[in-house]
Every structure is written in C-alpha cells, then in structure tokens.
C-alpha cells in the first residue's frame, strides 16, 4: 500500500478546487442567462404590447361615418395572453385555445364573427413575444398538410 505524502494531498486538493471553480463558473453563466431572460420579460411587461393597448382601428360599415366596435381581445391581445399564461403557465396551447381560455377567464364570449380576428391578433402578439424570448413555439403535424402551432411561456431553469 502506497503512502500518501503531503504533496499528493495538496495536489488532490488543488484538483478538487479546480472542479469546484468550473462548476461555479457554469452556475454563474446560467444565472446570467436567466437574468437576461427575466429582464426581457420585464421590458415586455412594461412596454408595448402588454401595458399599452394597440391603436384602435376603426372599420366602417356600409353606413358612412359610423364606426364598428372592435373586440377588446383584438386590441389588447397581449394583455389577455398574459392572463392566460398566468393561469396556465406550463401548458402548450394554440392561439385558438388561448382565445377560448381568455373567454373563460373573463367570463365573456365575443360574437363568432370576431373569432378569426382575435386568433390572428393573438398569433401576432405571440410572435412578438417569441422575438423577445418570452414564449416558446412548437409545430405539430396532425396530417402532412396540417400543422398546429402551439405556444407556452418560456421556462426559466432555477
């Protein structure tokens, strides 16, 4: 059996400390990445599109100078998306599912004629949030010609 001298013990301790340094550097790197994502989320929450409603686009009926009401779900889509993600944080959902969940949360339902514009507004808002790194996107193929795009709030590993 070999004897362990002082030099070997010191060398082992140096190796152990090097491994700890590498581990802590990785932890710091991950923490900085998470901090960046959280800062982006704060910027998105404070600025367009969450806190400021989009300008109301007025559509005209056949009667001139008479505006048609536009659904608040279309004008403030990001606000409703935030409510849905708050209620269902880790669930993958399509824009259509989010619309129905927003109706459920609000306890209201818009007229069927608004549904397409609401889903379109939700899709546009979700794309903006993806660009900011707040949501994740996945594509599912139900059939070769049909793809379903689903979204969820980005998980931040702790």
Short mmCIF file of N, CA and C in Angstrom, two decimals:
data_model
loop_
_atom_site.label_atom_id
_atom_site.label_comp_id
_atom_site.label_asym_id
_atom_site.label_seq_id
_atom_site.Cartn_x
_atom_site.Cartn_y
_atom_site.Cartn_z
N UNK A 1 0.84 -1.16 0.00
CA UNK A 1 0.00 0.00 0.00
C UNK A 1 0.90 1.24 0.00
N UNK A 2 0.60 2.14 -0.93
CA UNK A 2 1.42 3.34 -1.06
C UNK A 2 1.03 4.36 -0.02
N UNK A 3 2.01 5.06 0.48
CA UNK A 3 1.75 6.11 1.46
C UNK A 3 1.45 7.41 0.71
N UNK A 4 0.50 8.12 1.26
CA UNK A 4 0.15 9.40 0.68
C UNK A 4 0.95 10.46 1.40
N UNK A 5 1.77 11.16 0.63
CA UNK A 5 2.57 12.21 1.26
C UNK A 5 1.85 13.56 1.14
N UNK A 6 2.41 14.56 1.74
CA UNK A 6 1.81 15.90 1.78
C UNK A 6 1.62 16.48 0.39
N UNK A 7 2.58 16.20 -0.51
CA UNK A 7 2.49 16.75 -1.86
C UNK A 7 1.28 16.20 -2.61
N UNK A 8 1.00 14.92 -2.46
CA UNK A 8 -0.15 14.29 -3.12
C UNK A 8 -1.46 14.84 -2.58
N UNK A 9 -1.55 15.04 -1.29
CA UNK A 9 -2.76 15.59 -0.69
C UNK A 9 -3.02 17.00 -1.20
N UNK A 10 -1.97 17.79 -1.28
CA UNK A 10 -2.11 19.17 -1.77
C UNK A 10 -2.55 19.16 -3.24
N UNK A 11 -1.96 18.26 -4.04
CA UNK A 11 -2.30 18.15 -5.46
C UNK A 11 -3.77 17.74 -5.63
N UNK A 12 -4.26 16.82 -4.81
CA UNK A 12 -5.66 16.40 -4.86
C UNK A 12 -6.59 17.56 -4.49
N UNK A 13 -6.19 18.32 -3.49
CA UNK A 13 -6.99 19.47 -3.06
C UNK A 13 -7.06 20.52 -4.17
N UNK A 14 -5.95 20.75 -4.86
CA UNK A 14 -5.91 21.70 -5.98
C UNK A 14 -6.85 21.23 -7.09
N UNK A 15 -6.83 19.95 -7.41
CA UNK A 15 -7.71 19.38 -8.45
C UNK A 15 -9.18 19.54 -8.05
N UNK A 16 -9.48 19.26 -6.80
CA UNK A 16 -10.85 19.40 -6.30
C UNK A 16 -11.32 20.84 -6.40
N UNK A 17 -10.47 21.79 -6.04
CA UNK A 17 -10.83 23.20 -6.12
C UNK A 17 -11.04 23.64 -7.58
N UNK A 18 -10.22 23.10 -8.49
CA UNK A 18 -10.39 23.42 -9.92
C UNK A 18 -11.76 22.94 -10.42
N UNK A 19 -12.18 21.75 -9.99
CA UNK A 19 -13.50 21.25 -10.38
C UNK A 19 -14.61 22.13 -9.81
N UNK A 20 -14.44 22.59 -8.58
CA UNK A 20 -15.43 23.47 -7.97
C UNK A 20 -15.50 24.81 -8.71
N UNK A 21 -14.35 25.33 -9.11
CA UNK A 21 -14.32 26.60 -9.85
C UNK A 21 -15.06 26.45 -11.16
N UNK A 22 -14.82 25.37 -11.88
CA UNK A 22 -15.51 25.13 -13.16
C UNK A 22 -17.01 25.03 -12.94
N UNK A 23 -17.42 24.32 -11.90
CA UNK A 23 -18.84 24.18 -11.58
C UNK A 23 -19.48 25.53 -11.27
N UNK A 24 -18.82 26.34 -10.45
CA UNK A 24 -19.37 27.64 -10.07
C UNK A 24 -19.41 28.60 -11.27
N UNK A 25 -18.43 28.51 -12.15
CA UNK A 25 -18.44 29.35 -13.35
C UNK A 25 -19.64 29.00 -14.24
N UNK A 26 -19.96 27.71 -14.35
CA UNK A 26 -21.14 27.29 -15.10
C UNK A 26 -22.42 27.82 -14.45
N UNK A 27 -22.47 27.76 -13.12
CA UNK A 27 -23.65 28.27 -12.40
C UNK A 27 -23.82 29.77 -12.63
N UNK A 28 -22.73 30.51 -12.61
CA UNK A 28 -22.79 31.95 -12.85
C UNK A 28 -23.26 32.23 -14.28
N UNK A 29 -22.76 31.46 -15.24
CA UNK A 29 -23.14 31.64 -16.64
C UNK A 29 -24.64 31.39 -16.80
N UNK A 30 -25.17 30.33 -16.21
CA UNK A 30 -26.60 30.04 -16.29
C UNK A 30 -27.42 31.12 -15.61
N UNK A 31 -26.95 31.60 -14.47
CA UNK A 31 -27.67 32.66 -13.76
C UNK A 31 -27.73 33.94 -14.60
N UNK A 32 -26.65 34.28 -15.28
CA UNK A 32 -26.63 35.47 -16.13
C UNK A 32 -27.59 35.32 -17.31
N UNK A 33 -27.67 34.11 -17.90
CA UNK A 33 -28.61 33.87 -19.00
C UNK A 33 -30.05 34.02 -18.51
N UNK A 34 -30.35 33.48 -17.34
CA UNK A 34 -31.69 33.60 -16.77
C UNK A 34 -32.02 35.05 -16.44
N UNK A 35 -31.03 35.79 -15.98
CA UNK A 35 -31.22 37.20 -15.67
C UNK A 35 -31.57 37.98 -16.93
N UNK A 36 -30.93 37.67 -18.04
CA UNK A 36 -31.22 38.33 -19.32
C UNK A 36 -32.65 38.06 -19.74
N UNK A 37 -33.09 36.81 -19.63
CA UNK A 37 -34.46 36.46 -20.00
C UNK A 37 -35.46 37.20 -19.12
N UNK A 38 -35.19 37.25 -17.82
CA UNK A 38 -36.09 37.95 -16.91
C UNK A 38 -36.15 39.45 -17.20
N UNK A 39 -35.01 40.03 -17.57
CA UNK A 39 -35.00 41.46 -17.91
C UNK A 39 -35.82 41.71 -19.17
N UNK A 40 -35.71 40.81 -20.16
CA UNK A 40 -36.51 40.94 -21.37
C UNK A 40 -38.00 40.85 -21.04
N UNK A 41 -38.33 39.94 -20.13
CA UNK A 41 -39.73 39.79 -19.73
C UNK A 41 -40.22 41.07 -19.05
N UNK A 42 -39.39 41.68 -18.22
CA UNK A 42 -39.78 42.94 -17.56
C UNK A 42 -39.99 44.05 -18.59
N UNK A 43 -39.10 44.14 -19.55
CA UNK A 43 -39.23 45.16 -20.59
C UNK A 43 -40.52 44.95 -21.36
N UNK A 44 -40.81 43.69 -21.67
CA UNK A 44 -42.03 43.40 -22.42
C UNK A 44 -43.28 43.70 -21.60
N UNK A 45 -43.23 43.45 -20.32
CA UNK A 45 -44.39 43.73 -19.47
C UNK A 45 -44.61 45.23 -19.30
N UNK A 46 -43.53 45.98 -19.25
CA UNK A 46 -43.65 47.43 -19.03
C UNK A 46 -44.00 48.18 -20.31
N UNK A 47 -43.61 47.63 -21.44
CA UNK A 47 -43.76 48.35 -22.70
C UNK A 47 -44.79 47.65 -23.58
N UNK A 48 -44.88 48.12 -24.79
CA UNK A 48 -45.75 47.52 -25.80
C UNK A 48 -45.37 46.06 -25.89
N UNK A 49 -46.19 45.09 -26.00
CA UNK A 49 -47.61 45.18 -26.20
C UNK A 49 -48.43 44.95 -24.94
N UNK A 50 -47.84 44.64 -23.77
CA UNK A 50 -48.65 44.29 -22.61
C UNK A 50 -49.37 45.48 -22.01
N UNK A 51 -48.66 46.55 -21.73
CA UNK A 51 -49.29 47.62 -20.96
C UNK A 51 -50.02 48.65 -21.81
N UNK A 52 -49.63 48.81 -23.05
CA UNK A 52 -50.25 49.82 -23.90
C UNK A 52 -51.13 49.16 -24.94
N UNK A 53 -52.42 49.43 -24.94
CA UNK A 53 -53.27 48.83 -25.96
C UNK A 53 -52.91 49.35 -27.34
N UNK A 54 -53.06 48.49 -28.33
CA UNK A 54 -52.79 48.90 -29.70
C UNK A 54 -53.82 49.95 -30.10
N UNK A 55 -53.45 50.80 -31.05
CA UNK A 55 -54.39 51.80 -31.52
C UNK A 55 -55.61 51.10 -32.10
N UNK A 56 -56.75 51.67 -31.82
CA UNK A 56 -57.98 51.06 -32.30
C UNK A 56 -58.15 51.39 -33.77
N UNK A 57 -58.28 50.35 -34.56
CA UNK A 57 -58.53 50.52 -35.98
C UNK A 57 -60.04 50.53 -36.15
N UNK A 58 -60.53 51.53 -36.80
CA UNK A 58 -61.97 51.65 -36.94
C UNK A 58 -62.37 51.16 -38.32
N UNK A 59 -63.22 50.15 -38.33
CA UNK A 59 -63.75 49.63 -39.58
C UNK A 59 -65.07 50.32 -39.86
N UNK A 60 -65.36 50.49 -41.09
CA UNK A 60 -66.59 51.19 -41.47
C UNK A 60 -67.63 50.18 -41.94
N UNK A 61 -68.85 50.42 -41.51
CA UNK A 61 -69.97 49.65 -42.03
C UNK A 61 -70.34 50.24 -43.38
N UNK A 62 -71.42 49.76 -43.94
CA UNK A 62 -71.89 50.33 -45.19
C UNK A 62 -72.42 51.75 -44.99
N UNK A 63 -72.81 52.05 -43.75
CA UNK A 63 -73.27 53.40 -43.45
C UNK A 63 -72.03 54.25 -43.17
N UNK A 64 -71.78 55.31 -43.94
CA UNK A 64 -70.56 56.10 -43.73
C UNK A 64 -70.54 56.79 -42.37
N UNK A 65 -69.33 57.04 -41.90
CA UNK A 65 -69.08 57.75 -40.64
C UNK A 65 -69.66 57.06 -39.41
N UNK A 66 -69.85 55.79 -39.47
CA UNK A 66 -70.37 55.07 -38.31
C UNK A 66 -69.39 53.94 -37.96
N UNK A 67 -68.61 54.10 -36.90
CA UNK A 67 -67.61 53.08 -36.57
C UNK A 67 -68.24 51.81 -36.03
N UNK A 68 -67.56 50.72 -36.30
CA UNK A 68 -67.97 49.41 -35.78
C UNK A 68 -67.06 49.11 -34.59
N UNK A 69 -67.63 48.62 -33.51
CA UNK A 69 -66.82 48.25 -32.34
C UNK A 69 -65.90 47.10 -32.71
N UNK A 70 -64.69 47.18 -32.21
CA UNK A 70 -63.72 46.10 -32.41
C UNK A 70 -63.52 45.43 -31.07
N UNK A 71 -63.39 44.13 -31.12
CA UNK A 71 -63.26 43.35 -29.89
C UNK A 71 -62.06 43.81 -29.07
N UNK A 72 -62.23 43.95 -27.75
CA UNK A 72 -61.08 44.29 -26.90
C UNK A 72 -60.03 43.18 -26.90
N UNK A 73 -60.45 41.95 -27.24
CA UNK A 73 -59.50 40.85 -27.32
C UNK A 73 -58.52 41.07 -28.47
N UNK A 74 -58.97 41.73 -29.52
CA UNK A 74 -58.08 42.03 -30.65
C UNK A 74 -57.19 43.22 -30.34
N UNK A 75 -57.75 44.23 -29.68
CA UNK A 75 -56.98 45.44 -29.39
C UNK A 75 -55.95 45.22 -28.30
N UNK A 76 -56.28 44.42 -27.30
CA UNK A 76 -55.37 44.22 -26.17
C UNK A 76 -55.02 42.74 -26.05
N UNK A 77 -54.65 42.14 -27.15
CA UNK A 77 -54.42 40.69 -27.17
C UNK A 77 -53.33 40.26 -26.20
N UNK A 78 -52.24 41.01 -26.09
CA UNK A 78 -51.15 40.61 -25.21
C UNK A 78 -51.56 40.64 -23.75
N UNK A 79 -52.46 41.53 -23.41
CA UNK A 79 -52.97 41.59 -22.04
C UNK A 79 -53.72 40.29 -21.70
N UNK A 80 -54.52 39.82 -22.64
CA UNK A 80 -55.27 38.59 -22.40
C UNK A 80 -54.36 37.36 -22.46
N UNK A 81 -53.35 37.40 -23.32
CA UNK A 81 -52.38 36.30 -23.37
C UNK A 81 -51.66 36.20 -22.04
N UNK A 82 -51.29 37.33 -21.46
CA UNK A 82 -50.62 37.32 -20.16
C UNK A 82 -51.51 36.69 -19.09
N UNK A 83 -52.81 37.00 -19.12
CA UNK A 83 -53.74 36.41 -18.16
C UNK A 83 -53.83 34.89 -18.34
N UNK A 84 -53.85 34.45 -19.59
CA UNK A 84 -53.94 33.01 -19.87
C UNK A 84 -52.67 32.31 -19.38
N UNK A 85 -51.50 32.89 -19.69
CA UNK A 85 -50.24 32.27 -19.26
C UNK A 85 -50.11 32.28 -17.74
N UNK A 86 -50.67 33.28 -17.10
CA UNK A 86 -50.62 33.32 -15.65
C UNK A 86 -51.45 32.18 -15.06
N UNK A 87 -52.58 31.90 -15.67
CA UNK A 87 -53.46 30.84 -15.19
C UNK A 87 -52.94 29.46 -15.59
N UNK A 88 -52.35 29.34 -16.78
CA UNK A 88 -51.86 28.05 -17.31
C UNK A 88 -50.38 28.21 -17.70
N UNK A 89 -49.45 28.28 -16.75
CA UNK A 89 -48.06 28.65 -17.06
C UNK A 89 -47.25 27.63 -17.87
N UNK A 90 -47.45 26.35 -17.68
CA UNK A 90 -46.60 25.36 -18.34
C UNK A 90 -47.33 24.56 -19.40
N UNK A 91 -48.43 25.06 -19.89
CA UNK A 91 -49.24 24.32 -20.84
C UNK A 91 -49.02 24.82 -22.26
N UNK A 92 -48.85 23.89 -23.21
CA UNK A 92 -48.75 24.25 -24.62
C UNK A 92 -50.16 24.49 -25.14
N UNK A 93 -50.36 25.63 -25.83
CA UNK A 93 -51.68 25.98 -26.35
C UNK A 93 -51.54 26.65 -27.71
N UNK A 94 -52.52 26.42 -28.56
CA UNK A 94 -52.58 27.15 -29.82
C UNK A 94 -53.22 28.51 -29.56
N UNK A 95 -53.14 29.40 -30.53
CA UNK A 95 -53.75 30.73 -30.37
C UNK A 95 -55.27 30.60 -30.21
N UNK A 96 -55.86 29.63 -30.90
CA UNK A 96 -57.29 29.39 -30.79
C UNK A 96 -57.66 28.93 -29.38
N UNK A 97 -56.88 28.02 -28.81
CA UNK A 97 -57.13 27.57 -27.44
C UNK A 97 -56.98 28.72 -26.45
N UNK A 98 -55.99 29.58 -26.70
CA UNK A 98 -55.80 30.74 -25.82
C UNK A 98 -57.00 31.66 -25.86
N UNK A 99 -57.57 31.83 -27.05
CA UNK A 99 -58.75 32.68 -27.17
C UNK A 99 -59.88 32.14 -26.28
N UNK A 100 -60.12 30.84 -26.36
CA UNK A 100 -61.21 30.25 -25.57
C UNK A 100 -60.90 30.32 -24.07
N UNK A 101 -59.64 30.14 -23.70
CA UNK A 101 -59.27 30.24 -22.29
C UNK A 101 -59.41 31.69 -21.80
N UNK A 102 -59.10 32.66 -22.66
CA UNK A 102 -59.27 34.07 -22.30
C UNK A 102 -60.75 34.36 -22.08
N UNK A 103 -61.62 33.81 -22.95
CA UNK A 103 -63.06 33.97 -22.77
C UNK A 103 -63.48 33.39 -21.42
N UNK A 104 -62.94 32.21 -21.10
CA UNK A 104 -63.27 31.53 -19.85
C UNK A 104 -62.84 32.37 -18.64
N UNK A 105 -61.62 32.90 -18.70
CA UNK A 105 -61.09 33.71 -17.59
C UNK A 105 -61.93 34.97 -17.40
N UNK A 106 -62.29 35.62 -18.51
CA UNK A 106 -63.06 36.86 -18.44
C UNK A 106 -64.54 36.62 -18.18
N UNK A 107 -64.99 35.39 -18.41
CA UNK A 107 -66.41 35.09 -18.23
C UNK A 107 -67.27 35.69 -19.32
N UNK A 108 -66.67 35.97 -20.47
CA UNK A 108 -67.39 36.58 -21.59
C UNK A 108 -67.07 35.81 -22.86
N UNK A 109 -67.90 35.97 -23.85
CA UNK A 109 -67.64 35.39 -25.16
C UNK A 109 -67.96 36.43 -26.21
N UNK A 110 -67.07 36.58 -27.16
CA UNK A 110 -67.30 37.52 -28.26
C UNK A 110 -68.17 36.85 -29.32
N UNK A 111 -68.78 37.67 -30.14
CA UNK A 111 -69.59 37.16 -31.24
C UNK A 111 -68.69 36.35 -32.17
N UNK A 112 -69.26 35.33 -32.76
CA UNK A 112 -68.50 34.40 -33.61
C UNK A 112 -67.78 35.13 -34.75
N UNK A 113 -68.33 36.23 -35.22
CA UNK A 113 -67.70 36.96 -36.33
C UNK A 113 -66.34 37.54 -35.95
N UNK A 114 -66.08 37.72 -34.64
CA UNK A 114 -64.80 38.27 -34.19
C UNK A 114 -63.72 37.20 -33.98
N UNK A 115 -64.07 35.95 -33.93
CA UNK A 115 -63.13 34.91 -33.54
C UNK A 115 -61.87 34.87 -34.41
N UNK A 116 -62.03 34.99 -35.72
CA UNK A 116 -60.86 34.93 -36.60
C UNK A 116 -59.90 36.09 -36.33
N UNK A 117 -60.45 37.29 -36.16
CA UNK A 117 -59.57 38.45 -35.92
C UNK A 117 -58.89 38.34 -34.56
N UNK A 118 -59.57 37.75 -33.58
CA UNK A 118 -58.96 37.59 -32.25
C UNK A 118 -57.81 36.59 -32.33
N UNK A 119 -58.02 35.46 -32.99
CA UNK A 119 -56.96 34.46 -33.12
C UNK A 119 -55.77 35.05 -33.89
N UNK A 120 -56.05 35.82 -34.92
CA UNK A 120 -54.97 36.47 -35.69
C UNK A 120 -54.20 37.44 -34.80
N UNK A 121 -54.90 38.24 -34.02
CA UNK A 121 -54.24 39.19 -33.12
C UNK A 121 -53.40 38.46 -32.08
N UNK A 122 -53.93 37.36 -31.53
CA UNK A 122 -53.16 36.56 -30.57
C UNK A 122 -51.91 36.01 -31.22
N UNK A 123 -52.02 35.51 -32.46
CA UNK A 123 -50.85 34.94 -33.16
C UNK A 123 -49.77 35.99 -33.37
N UNK A 124 -50.17 37.19 -33.77
CA UNK A 124 -49.19 38.26 -33.98
C UNK A 124 -48.52 38.65 -32.66
N UNK A 125 -49.30 38.74 -31.61
CA UNK A 125 -48.74 39.10 -30.31
C UNK A 125 -47.78 38.01 -29.82
N UNK A 126 -48.14 36.75 -30.05
CA UNK A 126 -47.27 35.64 -29.63
C UNK A 126 -45.94 35.66 -30.40
N UNK A 127 -46.00 36.00 -31.69
CA UNK A 127 -44.75 36.09 -32.46
C UNK A 127 -43.86 37.20 -31.92
N UNK A 128 -44.45 38.33 -31.54
CA UNK A 128 -43.66 39.42 -30.96
C UNK A 128 -43.03 38.97 -29.64
N UNK A 129 -43.78 38.24 -28.83
CA UNK A 129 -43.27 37.76 -27.55
C UNK A 129 -42.17 36.72 -27.75
N UNK A 130 -42.26 35.93 -28.81
CA UNK A 130 -41.21 34.95 -29.11
C UNK A 130 -39.92 35.66 -29.48
N UNK A 131 -40.04 36.72 -30.26
CA UNK A 131 -38.86 37.50 -30.64
C UNK A 131 -38.16 38.09 -29.42
N UNK A 132 -38.94 38.39 -28.39
CA UNK A 132 -38.38 38.95 -27.16
C UNK A 132 -37.87 37.85 -26.22
N UNK A 133 -38.07 36.58 -26.58
CA UNK A 133 -37.58 35.48 -25.78
C UNK A 133 -38.45 35.13 -24.58
N UNK A 134 -39.73 35.48 -24.65
CA UNK A 134 -40.62 35.26 -23.51
C UNK A 134 -41.42 33.97 -23.67
N UNK A 135 -41.77 33.61 -24.91
CA UNK A 135 -42.54 32.39 -25.14
C UNK A 135 -41.78 31.43 -26.04
N UNK A 136 -42.19 30.18 -26.01
CA UNK A 136 -41.62 29.15 -26.87
C UNK A 136 -42.67 28.73 -27.88
N UNK A 137 -42.21 28.23 -29.03
CA UNK A 137 -43.12 27.81 -30.09
C UNK A 137 -42.77 26.38 -30.49
N UNK A 138 -43.81 25.60 -30.78
CA UNK A 138 -43.57 24.26 -31.33
C UNK A 138 -44.61 24.00 -32.41
N UNK A 139 -44.20 23.25 -33.43
CA UNK A 139 -45.11 22.89 -34.51
C UNK A 139 -45.42 21.41 -34.42
N UNK A 140 -46.69 21.10 -34.51
CA UNK A 140 -47.14 19.71 -34.52
C UNK A 140 -47.77 19.42 -35.87
N UNK A 141 -47.49 18.26 -36.40
CA UNK A 141 -48.10 17.85 -37.67
C UNK A 141 -49.19 16.83 -37.37
N UNK A 142 -50.44 17.24 -37.54
CA UNK A 142 -51.54 16.31 -37.36
C UNK A 142 -51.69 15.43 -38.59
N UNK A 143 -51.54 16.05 -39.76
CA UNK A 143 -51.55 15.37 -41.05
C UNK A 143 -50.43 16.00 -41.86
N UNK A 144 -50.04 15.41 -42.97
CA UNK A 144 -48.95 16.01 -43.75
C UNK A 144 -49.23 17.46 -44.17
N UNK A 145 -50.49 17.79 -44.40
CA UNK A 145 -50.80 19.15 -44.86
C UNK A 145 -51.28 20.08 -43.75
N UNK A 146 -51.42 19.55 -42.53
CA UNK A 146 -51.95 20.36 -41.43
C UNK A 146 -50.91 20.47 -40.32
N UNK A 147 -50.54 21.69 -40.00
CA UNK A 147 -49.64 21.89 -38.87
C UNK A 147 -50.32 22.78 -37.84
N UNK A 148 -50.09 22.44 -36.59
CA UNK A 148 -50.66 23.20 -35.48
C UNK A 148 -49.49 23.85 -34.74
N UNK A 149 -49.57 25.15 -34.56
CA UNK A 149 -48.52 25.87 -33.84
C UNK A 149 -49.01 26.08 -32.41
N UNK A 150 -48.18 25.65 -31.47
CA UNK A 150 -48.53 25.80 -30.06
C UNK A 150 -47.49 26.66 -29.38
N UNK A 151 -47.93 27.33 -28.32
CA UNK A 151 -47.10 28.28 -27.59
C UNK A 151 -47.16 27.97 -26.11
N UNK A 152 -46.09 28.36 -25.41
CA UNK A 152 -46.12 28.31 -23.95
C UNK A 152 -45.09 29.30 -23.42
N UNK A 153 -45.32 29.71 -22.19
CA UNK A 153 -44.41 30.63 -21.52
C UNK A 153 -43.08 29.93 -21.35
N UNK A 154 -42.00 30.61 -21.68
CA UNK A 154 -40.68 30.01 -21.61
C UNK A 154 -40.32 29.69 -20.17
N UNK A 155 -39.82 28.47 -19.96
CA UNK A 155 -39.40 28.06 -18.62
C UNK A 155 -38.01 28.59 -18.35
N UNK A 156 -37.85 29.08 -17.16
CA UNK A 156 -36.54 29.56 -16.74
C UNK A 156 -36.05 28.62 -15.66
N UNK A 157 -35.00 27.86 -16.01
CA UNK A 157 -34.47 26.89 -15.06
C UNK A 157 -33.83 27.57 -13.87
N UNK A 158 -34.15 27.11 -12.71
CA UNK A 158 -33.59 27.69 -11.49
C UNK A 158 -32.56 26.77 -10.88
#
